[in-house]
Short mmCIF file of C-alpha atoms in Angstrom, two decimals:
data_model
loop_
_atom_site.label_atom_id
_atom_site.label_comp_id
_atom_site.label_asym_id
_atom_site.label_seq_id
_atom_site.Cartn_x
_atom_site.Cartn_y
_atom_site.Cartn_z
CA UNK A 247 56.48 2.50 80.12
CA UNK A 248 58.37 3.53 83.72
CA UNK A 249 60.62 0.89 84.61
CA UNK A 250 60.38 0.13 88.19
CA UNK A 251 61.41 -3.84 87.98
CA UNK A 252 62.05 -4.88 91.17
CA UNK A 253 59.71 -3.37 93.03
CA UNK A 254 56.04 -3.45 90.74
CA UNK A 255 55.03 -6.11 91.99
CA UNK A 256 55.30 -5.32 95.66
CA UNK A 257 52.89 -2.36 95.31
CA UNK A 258 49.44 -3.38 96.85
CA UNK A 259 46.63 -2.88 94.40
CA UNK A 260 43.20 -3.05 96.42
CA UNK A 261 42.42 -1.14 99.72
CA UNK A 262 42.70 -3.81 101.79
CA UNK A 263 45.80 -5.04 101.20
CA UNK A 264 47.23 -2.19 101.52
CA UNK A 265 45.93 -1.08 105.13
CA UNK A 266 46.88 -4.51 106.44
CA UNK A 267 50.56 -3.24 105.32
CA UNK A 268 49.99 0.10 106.98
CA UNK A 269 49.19 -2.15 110.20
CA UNK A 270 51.38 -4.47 110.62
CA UNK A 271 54.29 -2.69 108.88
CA UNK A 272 53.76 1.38 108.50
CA UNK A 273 52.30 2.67 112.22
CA UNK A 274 54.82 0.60 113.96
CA UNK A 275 57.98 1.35 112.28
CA UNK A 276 56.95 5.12 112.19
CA UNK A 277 56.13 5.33 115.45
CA UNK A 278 59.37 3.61 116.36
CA UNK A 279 61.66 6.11 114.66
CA UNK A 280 59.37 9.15 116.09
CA UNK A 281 59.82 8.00 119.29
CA UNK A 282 63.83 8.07 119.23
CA UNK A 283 63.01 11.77 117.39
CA UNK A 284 60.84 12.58 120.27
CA UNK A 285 64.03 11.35 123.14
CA UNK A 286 66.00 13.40 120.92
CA UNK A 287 64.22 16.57 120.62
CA UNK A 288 63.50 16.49 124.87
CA UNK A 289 67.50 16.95 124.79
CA UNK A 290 67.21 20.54 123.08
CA UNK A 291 69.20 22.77 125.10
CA UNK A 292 67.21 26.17 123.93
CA UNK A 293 64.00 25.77 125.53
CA UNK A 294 62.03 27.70 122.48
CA UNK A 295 63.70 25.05 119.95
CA UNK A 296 62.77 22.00 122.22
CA UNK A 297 59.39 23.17 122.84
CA UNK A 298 58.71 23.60 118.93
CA UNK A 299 60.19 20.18 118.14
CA UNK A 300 58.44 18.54 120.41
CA UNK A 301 54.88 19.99 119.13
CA UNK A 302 55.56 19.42 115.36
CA UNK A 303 56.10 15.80 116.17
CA UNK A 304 53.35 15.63 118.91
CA UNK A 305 50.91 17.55 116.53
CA UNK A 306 52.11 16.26 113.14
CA UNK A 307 52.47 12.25 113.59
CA UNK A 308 50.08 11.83 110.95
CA UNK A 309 52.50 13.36 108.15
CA UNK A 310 54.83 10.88 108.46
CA UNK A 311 52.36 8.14 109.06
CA UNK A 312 51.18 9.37 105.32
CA UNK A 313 54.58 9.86 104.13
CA UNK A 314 55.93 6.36 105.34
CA UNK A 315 52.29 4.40 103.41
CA UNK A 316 54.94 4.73 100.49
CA UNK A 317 56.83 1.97 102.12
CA UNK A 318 53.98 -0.43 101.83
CA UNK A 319 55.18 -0.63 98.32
CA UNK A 320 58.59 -1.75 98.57
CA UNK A 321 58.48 -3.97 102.56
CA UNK A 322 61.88 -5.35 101.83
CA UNK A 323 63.55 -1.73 101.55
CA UNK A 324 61.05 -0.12 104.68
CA UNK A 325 63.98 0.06 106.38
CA UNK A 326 65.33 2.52 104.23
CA UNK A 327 62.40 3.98 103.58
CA UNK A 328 60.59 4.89 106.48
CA UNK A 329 63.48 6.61 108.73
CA UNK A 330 64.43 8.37 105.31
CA UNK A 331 60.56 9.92 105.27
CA UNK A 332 60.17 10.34 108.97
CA UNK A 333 62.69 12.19 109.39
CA UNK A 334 62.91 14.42 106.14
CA UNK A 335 59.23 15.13 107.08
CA UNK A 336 60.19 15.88 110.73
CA UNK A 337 62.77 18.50 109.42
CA UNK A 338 59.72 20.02 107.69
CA UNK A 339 57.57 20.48 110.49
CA UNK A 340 60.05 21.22 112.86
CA UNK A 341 60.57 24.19 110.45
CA UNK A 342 57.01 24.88 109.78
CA UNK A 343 56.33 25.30 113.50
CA UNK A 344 60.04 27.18 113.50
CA UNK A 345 58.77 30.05 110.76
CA UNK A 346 55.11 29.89 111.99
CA UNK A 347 55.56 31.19 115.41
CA UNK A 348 58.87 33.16 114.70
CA UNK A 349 59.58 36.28 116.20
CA UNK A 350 61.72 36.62 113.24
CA UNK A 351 60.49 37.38 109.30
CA UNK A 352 64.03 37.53 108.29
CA UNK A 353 63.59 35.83 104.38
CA UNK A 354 67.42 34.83 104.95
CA UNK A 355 66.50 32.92 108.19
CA UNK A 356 64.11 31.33 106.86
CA UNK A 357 66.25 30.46 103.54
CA UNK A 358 68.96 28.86 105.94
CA UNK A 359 66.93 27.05 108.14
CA UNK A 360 65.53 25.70 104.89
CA UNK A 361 69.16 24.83 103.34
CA UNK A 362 68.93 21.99 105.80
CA UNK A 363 66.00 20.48 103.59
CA UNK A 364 68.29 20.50 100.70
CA UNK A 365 71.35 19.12 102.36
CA UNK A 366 69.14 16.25 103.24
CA UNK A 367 68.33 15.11 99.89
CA UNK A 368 71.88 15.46 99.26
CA UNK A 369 74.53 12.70 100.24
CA UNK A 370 77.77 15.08 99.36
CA UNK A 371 76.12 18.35 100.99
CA UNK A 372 78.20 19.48 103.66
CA UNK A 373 76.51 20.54 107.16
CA UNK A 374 76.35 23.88 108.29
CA UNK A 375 74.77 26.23 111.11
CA UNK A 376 71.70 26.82 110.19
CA UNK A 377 70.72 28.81 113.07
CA UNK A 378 73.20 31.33 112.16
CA UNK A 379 70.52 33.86 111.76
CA UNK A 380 68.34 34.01 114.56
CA UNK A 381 68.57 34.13 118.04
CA UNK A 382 67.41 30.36 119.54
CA UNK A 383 70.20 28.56 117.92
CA UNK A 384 71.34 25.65 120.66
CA UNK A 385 69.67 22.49 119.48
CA UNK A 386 72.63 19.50 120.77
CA UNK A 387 72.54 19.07 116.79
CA UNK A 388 69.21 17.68 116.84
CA UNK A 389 68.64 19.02 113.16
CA UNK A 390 72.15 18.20 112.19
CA UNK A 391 71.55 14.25 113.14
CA UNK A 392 68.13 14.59 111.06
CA UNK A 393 70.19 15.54 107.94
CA UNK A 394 72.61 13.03 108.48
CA UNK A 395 69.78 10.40 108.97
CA UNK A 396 68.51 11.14 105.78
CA UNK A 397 72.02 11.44 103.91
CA UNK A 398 72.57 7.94 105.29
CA UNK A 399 69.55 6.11 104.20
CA UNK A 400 69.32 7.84 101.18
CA UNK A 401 73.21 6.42 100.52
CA UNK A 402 71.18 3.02 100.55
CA UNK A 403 68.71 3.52 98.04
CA UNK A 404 70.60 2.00 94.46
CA UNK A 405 68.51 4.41 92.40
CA UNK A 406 69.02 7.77 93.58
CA UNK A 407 71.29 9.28 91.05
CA UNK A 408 68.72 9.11 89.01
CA UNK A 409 66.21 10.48 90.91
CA UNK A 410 68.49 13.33 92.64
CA UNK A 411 67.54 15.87 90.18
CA UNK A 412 63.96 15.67 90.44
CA UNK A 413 63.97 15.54 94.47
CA UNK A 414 66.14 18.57 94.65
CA UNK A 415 63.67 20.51 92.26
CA UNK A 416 60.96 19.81 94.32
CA UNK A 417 62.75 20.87 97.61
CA UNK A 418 63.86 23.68 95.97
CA UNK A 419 59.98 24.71 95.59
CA UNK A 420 59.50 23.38 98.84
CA UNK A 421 61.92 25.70 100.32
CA UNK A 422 61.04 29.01 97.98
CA UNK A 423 57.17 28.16 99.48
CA UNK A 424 58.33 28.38 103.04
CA UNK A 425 60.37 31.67 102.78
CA UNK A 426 58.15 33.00 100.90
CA UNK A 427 54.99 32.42 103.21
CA UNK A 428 56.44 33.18 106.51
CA UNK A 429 58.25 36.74 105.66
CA UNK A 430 55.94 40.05 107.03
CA UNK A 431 52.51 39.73 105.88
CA UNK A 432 52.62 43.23 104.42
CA UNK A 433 55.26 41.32 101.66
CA UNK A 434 54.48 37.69 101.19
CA UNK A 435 51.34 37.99 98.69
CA UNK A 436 53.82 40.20 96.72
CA UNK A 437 56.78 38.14 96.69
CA UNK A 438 54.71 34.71 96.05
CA UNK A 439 53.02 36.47 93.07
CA UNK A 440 56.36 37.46 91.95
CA UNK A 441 57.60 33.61 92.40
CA UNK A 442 54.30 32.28 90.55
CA UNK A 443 55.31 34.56 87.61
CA UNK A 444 58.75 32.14 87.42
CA UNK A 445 57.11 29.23 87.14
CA UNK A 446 53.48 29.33 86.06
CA UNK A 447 54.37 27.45 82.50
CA UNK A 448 54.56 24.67 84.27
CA UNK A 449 50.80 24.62 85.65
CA UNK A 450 49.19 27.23 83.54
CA UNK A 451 45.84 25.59 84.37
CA UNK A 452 46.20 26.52 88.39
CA UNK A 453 45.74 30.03 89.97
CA UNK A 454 48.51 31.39 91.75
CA UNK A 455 47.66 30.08 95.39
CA UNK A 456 47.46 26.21 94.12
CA UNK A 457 50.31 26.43 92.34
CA UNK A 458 52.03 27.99 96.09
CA UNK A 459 49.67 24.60 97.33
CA UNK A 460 51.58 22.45 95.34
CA UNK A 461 55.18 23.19 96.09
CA UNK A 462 54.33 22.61 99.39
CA UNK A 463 53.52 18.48 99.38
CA UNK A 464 56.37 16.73 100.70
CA UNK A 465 54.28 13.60 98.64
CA UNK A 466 56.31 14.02 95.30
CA UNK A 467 59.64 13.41 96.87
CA UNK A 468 58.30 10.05 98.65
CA UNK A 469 57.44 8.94 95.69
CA UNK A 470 60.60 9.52 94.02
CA UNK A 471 62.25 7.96 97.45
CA UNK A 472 60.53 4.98 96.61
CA UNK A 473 61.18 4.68 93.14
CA UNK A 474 64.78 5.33 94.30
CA UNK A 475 65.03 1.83 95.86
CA UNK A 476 65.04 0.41 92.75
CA UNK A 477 68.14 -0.02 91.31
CA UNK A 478 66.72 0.07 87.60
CA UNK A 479 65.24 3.58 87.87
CA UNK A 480 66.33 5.72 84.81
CA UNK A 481 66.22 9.53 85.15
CA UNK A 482 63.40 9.29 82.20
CA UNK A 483 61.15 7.38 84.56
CA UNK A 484 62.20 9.62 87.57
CA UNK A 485 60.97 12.59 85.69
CA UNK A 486 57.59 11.01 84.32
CA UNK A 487 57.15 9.94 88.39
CA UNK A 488 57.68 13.78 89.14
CA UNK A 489 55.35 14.82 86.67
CA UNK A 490 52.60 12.49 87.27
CA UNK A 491 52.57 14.20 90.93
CA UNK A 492 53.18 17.43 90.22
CA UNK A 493 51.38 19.83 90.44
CA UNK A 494 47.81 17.65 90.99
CA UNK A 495 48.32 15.56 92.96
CA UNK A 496 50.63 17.34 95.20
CA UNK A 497 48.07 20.62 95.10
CA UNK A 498 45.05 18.08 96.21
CA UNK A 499 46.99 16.97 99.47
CA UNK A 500 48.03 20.44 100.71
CA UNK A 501 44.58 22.19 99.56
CA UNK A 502 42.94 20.03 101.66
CA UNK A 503 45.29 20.10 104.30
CA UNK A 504 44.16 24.13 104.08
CA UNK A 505 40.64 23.84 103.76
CA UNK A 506 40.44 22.07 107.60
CA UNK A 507 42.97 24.46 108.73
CA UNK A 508 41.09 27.87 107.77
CA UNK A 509 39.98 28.95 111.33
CA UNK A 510 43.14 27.43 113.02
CA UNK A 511 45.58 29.98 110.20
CA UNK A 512 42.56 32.57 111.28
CA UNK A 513 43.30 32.48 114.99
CA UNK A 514 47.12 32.34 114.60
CA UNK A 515 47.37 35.17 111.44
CA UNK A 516 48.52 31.98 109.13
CA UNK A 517 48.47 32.28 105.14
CA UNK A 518 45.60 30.18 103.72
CA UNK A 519 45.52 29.39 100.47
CA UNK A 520 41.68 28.49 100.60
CA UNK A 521 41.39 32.20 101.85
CA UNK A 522 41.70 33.49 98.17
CA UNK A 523 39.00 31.80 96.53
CA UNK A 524 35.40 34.33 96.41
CA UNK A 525 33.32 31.72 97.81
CA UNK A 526 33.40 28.25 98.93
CA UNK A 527 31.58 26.85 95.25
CA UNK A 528 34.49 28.12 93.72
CA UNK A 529 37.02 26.70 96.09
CA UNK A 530 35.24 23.34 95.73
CA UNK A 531 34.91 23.53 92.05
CA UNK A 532 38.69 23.90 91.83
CA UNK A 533 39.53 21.24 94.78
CA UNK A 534 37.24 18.53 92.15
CA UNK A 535 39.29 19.81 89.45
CA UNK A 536 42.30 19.26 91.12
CA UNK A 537 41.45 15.59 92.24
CA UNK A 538 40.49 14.45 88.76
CA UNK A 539 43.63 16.28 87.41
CA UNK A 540 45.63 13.83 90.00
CA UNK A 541 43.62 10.79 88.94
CA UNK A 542 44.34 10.99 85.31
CA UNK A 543 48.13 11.94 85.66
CA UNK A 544 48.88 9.08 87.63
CA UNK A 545 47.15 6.58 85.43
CA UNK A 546 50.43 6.25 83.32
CA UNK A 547 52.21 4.80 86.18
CA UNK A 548 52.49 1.45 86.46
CA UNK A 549 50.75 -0.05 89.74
CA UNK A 550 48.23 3.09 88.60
CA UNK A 551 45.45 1.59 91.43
CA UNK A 552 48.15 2.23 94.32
CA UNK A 553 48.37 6.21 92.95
CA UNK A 554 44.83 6.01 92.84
CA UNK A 555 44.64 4.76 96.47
CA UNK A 556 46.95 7.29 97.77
CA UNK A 557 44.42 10.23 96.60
CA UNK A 558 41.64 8.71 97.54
CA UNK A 559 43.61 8.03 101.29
CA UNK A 560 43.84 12.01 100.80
CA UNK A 561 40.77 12.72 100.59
CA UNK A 562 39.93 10.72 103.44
CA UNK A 563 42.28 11.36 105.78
CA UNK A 564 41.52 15.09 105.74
CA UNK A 565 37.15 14.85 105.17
CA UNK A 566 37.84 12.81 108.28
CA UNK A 567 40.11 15.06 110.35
CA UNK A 568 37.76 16.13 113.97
CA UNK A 569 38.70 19.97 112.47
CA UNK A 570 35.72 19.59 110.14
CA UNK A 571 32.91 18.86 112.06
CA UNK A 572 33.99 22.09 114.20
CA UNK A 573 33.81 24.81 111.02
CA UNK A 574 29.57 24.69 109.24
CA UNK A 575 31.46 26.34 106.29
CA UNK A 576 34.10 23.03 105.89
CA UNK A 577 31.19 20.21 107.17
CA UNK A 578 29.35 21.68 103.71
CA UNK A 579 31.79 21.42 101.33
CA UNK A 580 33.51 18.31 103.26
CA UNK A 581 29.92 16.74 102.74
CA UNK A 582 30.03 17.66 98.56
CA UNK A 583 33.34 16.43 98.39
CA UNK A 584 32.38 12.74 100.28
CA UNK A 585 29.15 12.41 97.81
CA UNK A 586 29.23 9.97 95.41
CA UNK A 587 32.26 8.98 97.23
CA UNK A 588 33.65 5.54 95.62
CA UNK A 589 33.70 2.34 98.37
CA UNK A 590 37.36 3.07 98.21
CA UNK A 591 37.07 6.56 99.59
CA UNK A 592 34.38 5.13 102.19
CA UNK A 593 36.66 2.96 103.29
CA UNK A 594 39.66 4.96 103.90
CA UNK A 595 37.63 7.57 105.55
CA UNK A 596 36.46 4.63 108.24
CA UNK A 597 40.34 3.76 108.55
CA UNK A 598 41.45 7.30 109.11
CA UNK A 599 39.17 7.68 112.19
CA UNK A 600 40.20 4.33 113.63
CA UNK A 601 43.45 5.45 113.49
CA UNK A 602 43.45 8.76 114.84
CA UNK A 603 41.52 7.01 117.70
CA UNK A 604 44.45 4.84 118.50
CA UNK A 605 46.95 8.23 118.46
CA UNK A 606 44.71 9.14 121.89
#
């Protein structure tokens, strides 16, 4: 069995609880430290950087509000825990935004930019100029104080060495994803086929594009943050957490994070992973493949229910994003997906709108 001792029985088990945790605990601490990330990033000197900080956090607020529901299951250490996730997950869409409306495709921009994700999960990494290669490179250190945030807090966390390994593997996907996806369009399908070939014994079950899906959840490395506060982590249990959200349940958040987005990546000549499927019954048959992959790996964790309530949040949070009911194509297969949907689901779904009605 995974040892996490201190903190089991601080995970909530039933819906309820835990949204009463997201309220009184989660939206205000998160949008506490976003606000100081928000003063900082209107102190950008380069007016192309500031801009393109300011929108990932103005446009993204509900990644870290996801990210930081991790925290509900360890209150004593949210602290740590949510200025840790906000801003690691601020670095990454500060650099999504970064790559996705480049005027660069240089891979080793993108690779460099990206180094800052691993020097964040890494307390002895060194900082360096990670603007090196491109042209809008005065920030007042705004990225450099994000890596140093997360160096600090992750100082804090008693069982990190043991989860260190495992984080930096999934960053390092993380990071191969986001070069990879961003360089000239004429290359990328290429180069991520290429990259698939490297790794596909560890998901032979997923087609190349989910597998790409997967690597790009930031949800495995909260996890493993969270596990981290416990001083009684071994690296046996770190790896079982890693597996038990990689690839499934990792590919079910950023799948569905693609199937909203599919006109938006249209409009803006964005990589889709959704795109690849030949028709929308086989891109839902593989999305319901996906989720119950997720729900059985995560039933050998212990606290399995609060796993189980984190893909149902998923699949609520996104069915219930205001991007669906704008594409016929999504509002039919959103629809499939929400049949048959368990109270759980039902109620998340209600939750997600109320709170994307307070973000107005």
């Amino acid at each position: 069995m995974i040892e996490l001792k201190q903190s089991r029985n601080q995970f909530p088990r039933e819906p309820i609880r835990l949204m009463s945790r997201v309220y009184k605990f989660i939206l205000p601490d998160v949008r506490q430290e976003l606000n100081g990330w928000r003063k900082e990033a209107g102190l950008i000197p380069d007016p192309e950087l500031r801009r393109q900080a300011l929108a990932s956090i103005e446009t993204k607020e509900f990644h870290c509000q996801g990210g930081a529901v991790y925290a509900a299951a360890n209150l004593p250490k949210r602290h740590i825990l949510i200025p840790l996730i906000v801003a690691f997950q601020t670095i990454s869409d500060y650099l999504d935004n970064l790559c996705d409306r480049s005027t660069s495709m240089d891979e080793g921009d993108f690779r460099l930019l990206h180094q800052s994700m691993l020097d964040a999960i890494d307390p002895q990494a060194e900082l360096t100029d990670y603007y090196a290669l491109r042209e809008e490179r005065e920030d007042g250190g705004y990225l450099h104080r994000l890596v140093l945030t997360c160096q600090d807090r992750i100082r804090e966390l008693p069982g990190y060495h043991a989860a260190q390994p495992f984080v930096a593997e999934l960053v390092q996907l993380y990071t191969d994803l986001q070069v990879y996806k961003h360089i000239d369009p004429s290359l990328r399908e290429a180069a991520l086929l290429s990259w698939w070939e490297l790794h596909q014994s560890r998901a032979p079950q997923l087609k190349w594009n989910e597998f790409a899906a997967a690597t790009g959840s930031t949800l495995g490395v909260f996890m493993l943050f969270l596990s981290a506060s416990d001083e009684h982590l071994s690296e046996t249990s770190a790896q079982k957490i890693q597996d038990a959200y990689f690839p499934y349940v990792c590919g079910v958040h950023i799948m569905l994070d693609y199937l909203i987005d599919q006109a938006e990546d249209e409009i803006g000549g964005d990589l889709n992973f959704c795109s690849y499927y030949d028709n929308k019954e086989t891109m839902l048959q593989r999305i319901v493949f996906m989720v119950d992959e997720a729900r059985r790996d995560v039933a050998v964790l212990p606290a399995s229910s609060f796993h189980v309530m984190i893909i149902e949040g998923l699949l609520a949070l996104y069915l219930s994003d205001p991007k669906v009911s704008e594409q016929q194509e999504i509002r039919g297969v959103s629809r499939q997906l929400m049949r048959r949907s368990s109270l759980m689901r039902l109620f998340f779904f209600v939750n997600s709108r109320w709170i994307r009605k307070r973000l107005k």
